[in-house]
């Protein structure tokens, strides 16, 4: 089974500051990578994904993530956060032998303070 | 606006009772997933289906849990008998095929007393 590690369970940050949420995974073979966001009392929503091609992927609301194969990482960044970005963020990795099956990290709670 | 729907959104029941949760995947999606989310364990995959056939239910306690897809528009997750340790939020997700993203429903919050 894949292992997905999100080292930071909580990240407090002030509004308009930059943020990085870290994600590392264990596979040495090709996988698909995803970031999901969960707002309180809601389901998970896809934020962005890496399937192939450019290692830098972007979302429509200013987040970006970079696939780093050598470091098996897929860190999520935003140069300037808003209060509305307060949510829990989950990194997910597909099973390398069954791309329909995902493994989720334990989540990082981003708390944006005014 | 296509989305996954789940019913009920909240369920409170007593230990020993049967619980049935329902999910309507997005029309045209051929894979359906059931997840359980708890504070202690995070998000766990319980089972998933492709084209209504169960492909993997290794994450599901077999003695009390069962998952089915009676038709392409309905997936069910049943717990019988329920126990307090089953209290969690249960999510259904659907996807369009290999390597695609999964679209999550709003979840069913189950409390077993």
Tab-separated table of C-alpha atoms in Angstrom:
chain	number	residue	atom	x	y	z
A	1	UNK	CA	0.000	0.000	0.000
A	2	UNK	CA	1.071	3.563	-0.625
A	3	UNK	CA	2.113	5.810	2.217
A	4	UNK	CA	1.192	9.483	2.080
A	5	UNK	CA	2.665	11.785	4.676
A	6	UNK	CA	1.448	15.241	5.495
A	7	UNK	CA	3.866	16.312	8.178
A	8	UNK	CA	1.940	19.337	9.398
A	9	UNK	CA	-1.405	18.625	11.001
A	10	UNK	CA	-2.096	22.342	11.467
A	11	UNK	CA	-0.691	25.435	9.794
A	12	UNK	CA	-1.624	28.838	11.186
A	13	UNK	CA	-0.857	31.772	8.917
A	14	UNK	CA	-1.814	35.420	8.638
A	15	UNK	CA	-3.874	36.706	5.758
A	16	UNK	CA	-1.847	37.686	2.665
A	17	UNK	CA	1.146	35.651	3.834
A	18	UNK	CA	2.534	32.805	1.711
A	19	UNK	CA	1.933	29.202	2.715
A	20	UNK	CA	3.297	25.783	1.857
A	21	UNK	CA	1.569	22.532	2.793
A	22	UNK	CA	3.851	19.551	2.520
A	23	UNK	CA	3.096	16.140	1.070
A	24	UNK	CA	5.440	13.206	0.595
A	25	UNK	CA	4.592	9.782	-0.753
A	26	UNK	CA	6.342	6.442	-0.820
A	27	UNK	CA	6.074	5.155	-4.381
A	28	UNK	CA	9.110	4.840	-6.636
A	29	UNK	CA	6.997	4.213	-9.727
A	30	UNK	CA	4.601	6.461	-11.594
A	31	UNK	CA	1.545	7.626	-9.702
A	32	UNK	CA	-1.123	10.282	-10.036
A	33	UNK	CA	-1.162	13.002	-7.393
A	34	UNK	CA	-4.001	15.142	-6.104
A	35	UNK	CA	-4.787	17.854	-3.600
A	36	UNK	CA	-8.299	18.031	-2.181
A	37	UNK	CA	-9.807	20.711	0.060
A	38	UNK	CA	-12.507	20.128	2.671
A	39	UNK	CA	-14.498	22.998	4.137
A	40	UNK	CA	-16.344	22.410	7.426
A	41	UNK	CA	-19.213	19.945	7.159
A	42	UNK	CA	-18.651	19.398	3.466
A	43	UNK	CA	-17.194	16.723	1.236
A	44	UNK	CA	-13.796	16.889	-0.366
A	45	UNK	CA	-13.337	19.011	-3.480
A	46	UNK	CA	-10.543	18.559	-5.982
A	47	UNK	CA	-8.110	21.449	-5.889
A	48	UNK	CA	-5.566	20.295	-8.460
A	49	UNK	CA	-4.011	17.181	-9.915
A	50	UNK	CA	-0.841	15.913	-11.536
A	51	UNK	CA	-1.175	13.096	-14.060
A	52	UNK	CA	1.765	13.742	-16.385
A	53	UNK	CA	3.541	16.533	-18.236
A	54	UNK	CA	4.541	19.791	-16.588
A	55	UNK	CA	5.587	19.246	-13.006
A	56	UNK	CA	3.948	22.495	-11.895
A	57	UNK	CA	0.173	22.451	-11.750
A	58	UNK	CA	-2.135	25.290	-10.813
A	59	UNK	CA	-5.648	25.697	-9.518
A	60	UNK	CA	-8.105	28.419	-10.453
A	61	UNK	CA	-7.922	30.056	-7.013
A	62	UNK	CA	-4.184	30.676	-6.893
A	63	UNK	CA	-2.836	27.455	-5.429
A	64	UNK	CA	-0.060	25.561	-7.151
A	65	UNK	CA	1.742	22.299	-6.520
A	66	UNK	CA	5.011	20.957	-7.846
A	67	UNK	CA	5.685	17.313	-8.498
A	68	UNK	CA	9.218	16.396	-7.486
A	69	UNK	CA	10.004	12.836	-8.477
A	70	UNK	CA	13.433	12.659	-6.859
A	71	UNK	CA	12.062	13.799	-3.525
A	72	UNK	CA	8.700	12.012	-3.973
A	73	UNK	CA	6.942	15.191	-2.948
A	74	UNK	CA	3.937	17.176	-4.101
A	75	UNK	CA	3.886	20.290	-1.936
A	76	UNK	CA	1.042	22.778	-2.192
A	77	UNK	CA	1.760	26.500	-2.183
A	78	UNK	CA	-0.035	29.792	-2.361
A	79	UNK	CA	1.816	33.121	-2.450
A	80	UNK	CA	-0.902	35.050	-0.608
A	81	UNK	CA	-3.696	33.390	1.365
A	82	UNK	CA	-7.173	34.681	2.130
A	83	UNK	CA	-9.447	34.082	5.089
A	84	UNK	CA	-11.625	31.984	2.784
A	85	UNK	CA	-8.761	29.518	2.299
A	86	UNK	CA	-9.279	28.294	5.857
A	87	UNK	CA	-10.032	24.604	5.421
A	88	UNK	CA	-8.461	21.184	5.669
A	89	UNK	CA	-6.272	20.069	2.785
A	90	UNK	CA	-5.667	16.458	1.818
A	91	UNK	CA	-2.969	15.073	-0.409
A	92	UNK	CA	-3.862	11.898	-2.304
A	93	UNK	CA	-1.812	9.449	-4.327
A	94	UNK	CA	-3.078	6.791	-6.688
A	95	UNK	CA	-2.068	3.183	-6.331
A	96	UNK	CA	0.642	2.640	-8.984
A	97	UNK	CA	-0.957	-0.648	-10.054
A	98	UNK	CA	-4.565	0.525	-9.830
A	99	UNK	CA	-4.987	4.180	-10.668
A	100	UNK	CA	-8.576	4.196	-9.494
A	101	UNK	CA	-7.516	3.523	-5.929
A	102	UNK	CA	-6.374	6.526	-3.902
A	103	UNK	CA	-4.472	6.790	-0.653
A	104	UNK	CA	-5.087	9.943	1.341
A	105	UNK	CA	-2.815	11.731	3.764
A	106	UNK	CA	-3.985	12.602	7.244
A	107	UNK	CA	-4.793	16.179	6.261
A	108	UNK	CA	-3.455	19.625	7.118
A	109	UNK	CA	-5.714	22.202	8.692
A	110	UNK	CA	-4.934	25.633	7.310
A	111	UNK	CA	-6.067	28.406	9.613
A	112	UNK	CA	-5.823	31.857	8.060
A	113	UNK	CA	-5.958	34.637	10.624
A	114	UNK	CA	-6.771	38.286	9.951
B	1	UNK	CA	-24.317	21.217	-11.980
B	2	UNK	CA	-23.643	17.479	-11.644
B	3	UNK	CA	-22.829	16.310	-8.153
B	4	UNK	CA	-22.817	13.230	-5.969
B	5	UNK	CA	-25.741	13.084	-3.567
B	6	UNK	CA	-25.923	11.165	-0.318
B	7	UNK	CA	-28.796	10.402	2.011
B	8	UNK	CA	-29.320	10.771	4.857
B	9	UNK	CA	-26.981	13.625	5.741
B	10	UNK	CA	-27.198	12.777	9.434
B	11	UNK	CA	-28.165	9.591	11.212
B	12	UNK	CA	-28.362	8.886	14.910
B	13	UNK	CA	-29.126	5.325	15.891
B	14	UNK	CA	-28.772	2.944	18.762
B	15	UNK	CA	-26.251	0.164	18.925
B	16	UNK	CA	-27.511	-2.973	17.244
B	17	UNK	CA	-29.715	-1.215	14.728
B	18	UNK	CA	-29.329	-1.534	10.975
B	19	UNK	CA	-28.104	1.516	9.091
B	20	UNK	CA	-28.393	2.045	5.356
B	21	UNK	CA	-26.655	4.896	3.577
B	22	UNK	CA	-27.385	5.761	-0.024
B	23	UNK	CA	-25.416	7.425	-2.747
B	24	UNK	CA	-26.317	8.644	-6.204
B	25	UNK	CA	-23.162	8.983	-8.309
B	26	UNK	CA	-22.762	11.519	-11.060
B	27	UNK	CA	-24.557	10.354	-14.190
B	28	UNK	CA	-22.126	8.625	-16.513
B	29	UNK	CA	-19.497	7.882	-13.893
B	30	UNK	CA	-18.576	4.212	-13.804
B	31	UNK	CA	-16.593	4.015	-10.564
B	32	UNK	CA	-18.058	4.498	-7.094
B	33	UNK	CA	-16.140	4.629	-3.830
B	34	UNK	CA	-17.134	4.460	-0.173
B	35	UNK	CA	-14.868	6.136	2.386
B	36	UNK	CA	-15.044	6.551	6.136
B	37	UNK	CA	-13.579	9.585	7.890
B	38	UNK	CA	-12.761	9.685	11.583
B	39	UNK	CA	-10.512	11.872	13.676
B	40	UNK	CA	-8.330	8.931	14.633
B	41	UNK	CA	-8.008	7.102	11.315
B	42	UNK	CA	-8.508	9.896	8.816
B	43	UNK	CA	-9.967	8.962	5.440
B	44	UNK	CA	-10.187	5.224	4.789
B	45	UNK	CA	-11.332	3.503	1.618
B	46	UNK	CA	-13.967	0.922	2.471
B	47	UNK	CA	-14.967	-0.369	-0.959
B	48	UNK	CA	-15.240	0.554	-4.575
B	49	UNK	CA	-17.131	-0.501	-7.664
B	50	UNK	CA	-16.528	-0.274	-11.356
B	51	UNK	CA	-19.459	-0.702	-13.709
B	52	UNK	CA	-21.498	-1.789	-10.653
B	53	UNK	CA	-19.164	-4.719	-9.909
B	54	UNK	CA	-17.346	-4.705	-6.556
B	55	UNK	CA	-13.604	-4.551	-7.186
B	56	UNK	CA	-12.151	-4.045	-3.760
B	57	UNK	CA	-13.793	-4.213	-0.362
B	58	UNK	CA	-10.695	-5.082	1.618
B	59	UNK	CA	-11.098	-2.013	3.805
B	60	UNK	CA	-14.542	-2.996	4.980
B	61	UNK	CA	-15.327	-5.068	8.112
B	62	UNK	CA	-16.979	-8.028	6.400
B	63	UNK	CA	-18.959	-9.279	9.340
B	64	UNK	CA	-21.208	-6.222	9.623
B	65	UNK	CA	-20.709	-4.054	6.553
B	66	UNK	CA	-22.011	-4.641	3.061
B	67	UNK	CA	-21.926	-2.499	-0.066
B	68	UNK	CA	-23.969	-2.916	-3.214
B	69	UNK	CA	-24.921	-1.170	-6.432
B	70	UNK	CA	-28.446	-2.269	-7.324
B	71	UNK	CA	-28.254	-0.110	-10.435
B	72	UNK	CA	-25.991	2.501	-12.014
B	73	UNK	CA	-27.706	5.361	-10.188
B	74	UNK	CA	-27.647	3.943	-6.662
B	75	UNK	CA	-24.965	2.667	-4.320
B	76	UNK	CA	-25.730	1.520	-0.793
B	77	UNK	CA	-23.633	0.915	2.292
B	78	UNK	CA	-25.255	-1.090	5.038
B	79	UNK	CA	-24.146	-1.732	8.599
B	80	UNK	CA	-25.858	-4.487	10.536
B	81	UNK	CA	-25.631	-4.503	13.494
B	82	UNK	CA	-24.200	-1.046	14.117
B	83	UNK	CA	-21.735	-0.361	16.936
B	84	UNK	CA	-20.549	2.865	18.595
B	85	UNK	CA	-17.146	2.505	16.915
B	86	UNK	CA	-18.901	2.886	13.539
B	87	UNK	CA	-19.614	6.539	14.352
B	88	UNK	CA	-17.960	8.525	11.569
B	89	UNK	CA	-18.663	10.483	8.430
B	90	UNK	CA	-19.194	8.214	5.443
B	91	UNK	CA	-18.412	9.645	2.028
B	92	UNK	CA	-19.364	8.386	-1.368
B	93	UNK	CA	-17.340	9.452	-4.389
B	94	UNK	CA	-17.667	8.730	-8.073
B	95	UNK	CA	-15.264	8.911	-10.980
B	96	UNK	CA	-15.275	8.655	-14.734
B	97	UNK	CA	-12.512	6.120	-15.192
B	98	UNK	CA	-8.870	5.298	-14.890
B	99	UNK	CA	-6.721	7.966	-13.339
B	100	UNK	CA	-9.450	10.527	-13.135
B	101	UNK	CA	-10.329	12.520	-10.103
B	102	UNK	CA	-12.967	11.406	-7.654
B	103	UNK	CA	-15.961	13.611	-6.942
B	104	UNK	CA	-17.151	13.456	-3.364
B	105	UNK	CA	-20.629	13.708	-1.950
B	106	UNK	CA	-21.413	15.774	1.156
B	107	UNK	CA	-21.216	12.748	3.445
B	108	UNK	CA	-23.455	11.001	5.963
B	109	UNK	CA	-22.612	11.735	9.574
B	110	UNK	CA	-23.417	8.591	11.548
B	111	UNK	CA	-23.669	8.536	15.312
B	112	UNK	CA	-24.232	5.206	17.022
B	113	UNK	CA	-25.135	5.459	20.712
